[in-house]
Coordinates of C-alpha atoms in Angstrom, one line a residue:
M220 CA 1.8 -13.0 -7.9
S221 CA -0.8 -12.9 -5.4
G222 CA -1.7 -9.9 -6.3
C223 CA -4.8 -8.1 -7.6
R224 CA -5.8 -5.5 -10.2
G225 CA -9.3 -4.1 -9.5
P226 CA -12.6 -4.5 -7.4
V227 CA -11.9 -7.8 -5.4
D228 CA -15.1 -10.0 -4.6
Q229 CA -17.0 -9.1 -1.5
N230 CA -17.1 -12.8 -0.5
D231 CA -13.3 -13.2 -1.3
Q232 CA -11.9 -14.3 2.0
I233 CA -7.9 -13.4 1.1
P234 CA -6.2 -11.3 3.5
R235 CA -4.9 -8.5 1.3
V236 CA -2.8 -5.5 1.6
F237 CA -5.1 -2.6 0.1
V238 CA -2.9 -0.5 -2.7
W239 CA -5.5 2.5 -3.2
C240 CA -4.8 5.1 -6.2
I241 CA -5.4 8.3 -6.5
G242 CA -6.5 9.5 -9.9
E243 CA -7.2 6.6 -12.5
T244 CA -4.2 5.4 -13.9
L245 CA -2.4 3.7 -12.1
P246 CA 1.3 5.9 -10.3
D247 CA 4.6 4.2 -12.0
P248 CA 6.0 3.2 -8.2
V249 CA 2.8 0.6 -8.0
E250 CA 4.5 -2.0 -10.0
Y251 CA 7.7 -1.2 -7.6
I252 CA 5.4 -1.9 -4.3
E253 CA 4.1 -5.3 -5.7
Y254 CA 7.3 -6.4 -6.5
G255 CA 8.1 -5.0 -2.4
L256 CA 4.6 -7.5 -1.6
E257 CA 5.6 -10.4 -3.6
E258 CA 8.6 -10.8 -2.5
E259 CA 7.6 -11.6 1.0
G260 CA 4.9 -13.2 0.3
V261 CA 1.9 -11.3 0.9
S262 CA -1.0 -10.6 -0.8
W263 CA -2.5 -7.2 -2.2
A264 CA -5.4 -5.9 -4.0
V265 CA -5.1 -2.1 -6.3
R266 CA -7.1 -0.2 -7.0
S267 CA -7.4 3.1 -8.6
G268 CA -9.9 6.3 -8.9
F269 CA -9.7 7.5 -5.6
D270 CA -9.7 11.4 -4.9
G271 CA -8.3 12.7 -1.8
D272 CA -5.0 13.5 0.4
G273 CA -2.4 10.3 0.9
V274 CA -2.7 9.8 3.8
P275 CA -6.3 9.6 4.8
V276 CA -6.7 7.4 1.6
A277 CA -3.7 5.4 3.0
Y278 CA -5.5 5.5 6.3
D279 CA -9.2 4.0 4.6
A280 CA -7.7 1.6 3.0
S281 CA -6.0 0.4 6.0
V282 CA -9.5 0.1 7.6
S283 CA -11.0 -1.5 4.8
S284 CA -7.9 -4.2 4.7
P285 CA -8.2 -7.7 5.9
L286 CA -4.1 -6.8 6.9
K287 CA -4.8 -3.4 8.4
I288 CA -2.2 -2.4 5.9
G289 CA -3.1 0.5 3.8
V290 CA -0.7 2.0 0.6
S291 CA -1.8 4.8 -0.9
V292 CA 0.0 6.3 -4.7
T293 CA -0.4 9.3 -5.9
P294 CA 0.3 10.9 -9.4
D295 CA 3.4 12.8 -8.3
Q296 CA 5.2 9.5 -6.7
R297 CA 4.4 9.8 -3.3
V298 CA 3.8 6.7 -1.4
V299 CA 1.6 6.3 1.8
V300 CA 1.6 3.3 4.3
H301 CA -0.5 3.3 6.7
H302 CA -2.1 0.7 9.3
K303 CA -5.3 0.8 11.0
Q304 CA -4.5 0.8 14.5
L305 CA -2.2 4.2 14.8
P306 CA -4.1 7.5 14.5
N307 CA -5.2 8.4 11.1
D308 CA -3.4 11.3 10.7
D309 CA -0.2 9.5 11.3
P310 CA 0.8 6.4 9.1
V311 CA 4.1 4.6 9.1
F312 CA 5.3 5.7 6.0
D313 CA 4.7 9.0 4.1
V314 CA 7.4 9.7 0.8
S315 CA 7.5 11.5 -1.9
S316 CA 8.8 11.5 -5.1
V317 CA 10.1 7.9 -5.0
T318 CA 12.3 6.0 -6.8
T319 CA 11.9 2.6 -7.9
E320 CA 14.1 0.9 -4.4
T321 CA 12.6 3.2 -2.3
A322 CA 8.9 1.6 -3.4
R323 CA 10.3 -1.6 -3.6
K324 CA 11.0 -1.2 -0.2
L325 CA 7.8 0.2 1.1
G326 CA 5.7 -2.7 -0.7
S327 CA 8.0 -4.5 1.6
N328 CA 7.3 -2.8 4.9
A329 CA 4.0 -2.9 4.2
A330 CA 4.1 -7.2 4.4
R331 CA 6.9 -6.6 7.2
L332 CA 4.1 -5.0 9.0
A333 CA 1.6 -7.5 7.8
K334 CA 3.9 -10.3 9.1
G335 CA 4.8 -8.6 12.4
T336 CA 8.9 -9.0 10.6
P337 CA 11.2 -6.3 11.7
L338 CA 10.7 -3.1 9.0
K339 CA 13.7 -2.4 5.8
T340 CA 15.3 0.7 6.7
V341 CA 13.6 3.4 4.3
A342 CA 15.7 7.0 3.1

């Protein structure tokens, strides 16, 4: 697994997609988002404890990510995937009540955005 849960050291040089969770606990979709990222071979880091709406949190994650890709996950199973170069209020994906299959595809698509490969269809 090329992921990391918790804070990333300031000197860490590994480019990663940042997955930021709203609330103190990791919502269920995080595990499946990680599977999608891992399948595509892209590193990631997961952190919890963020407040606010999913779109601005995902945008802030994308701005902080060396790969310019941020994902937010809310306690109510909403997943937002954002790219740093998009307007802050216009994410690539904003899906409510995701299934495990959709969460996996969103993780895969976050990785594919970083790699510049075609995205998978998300229902």
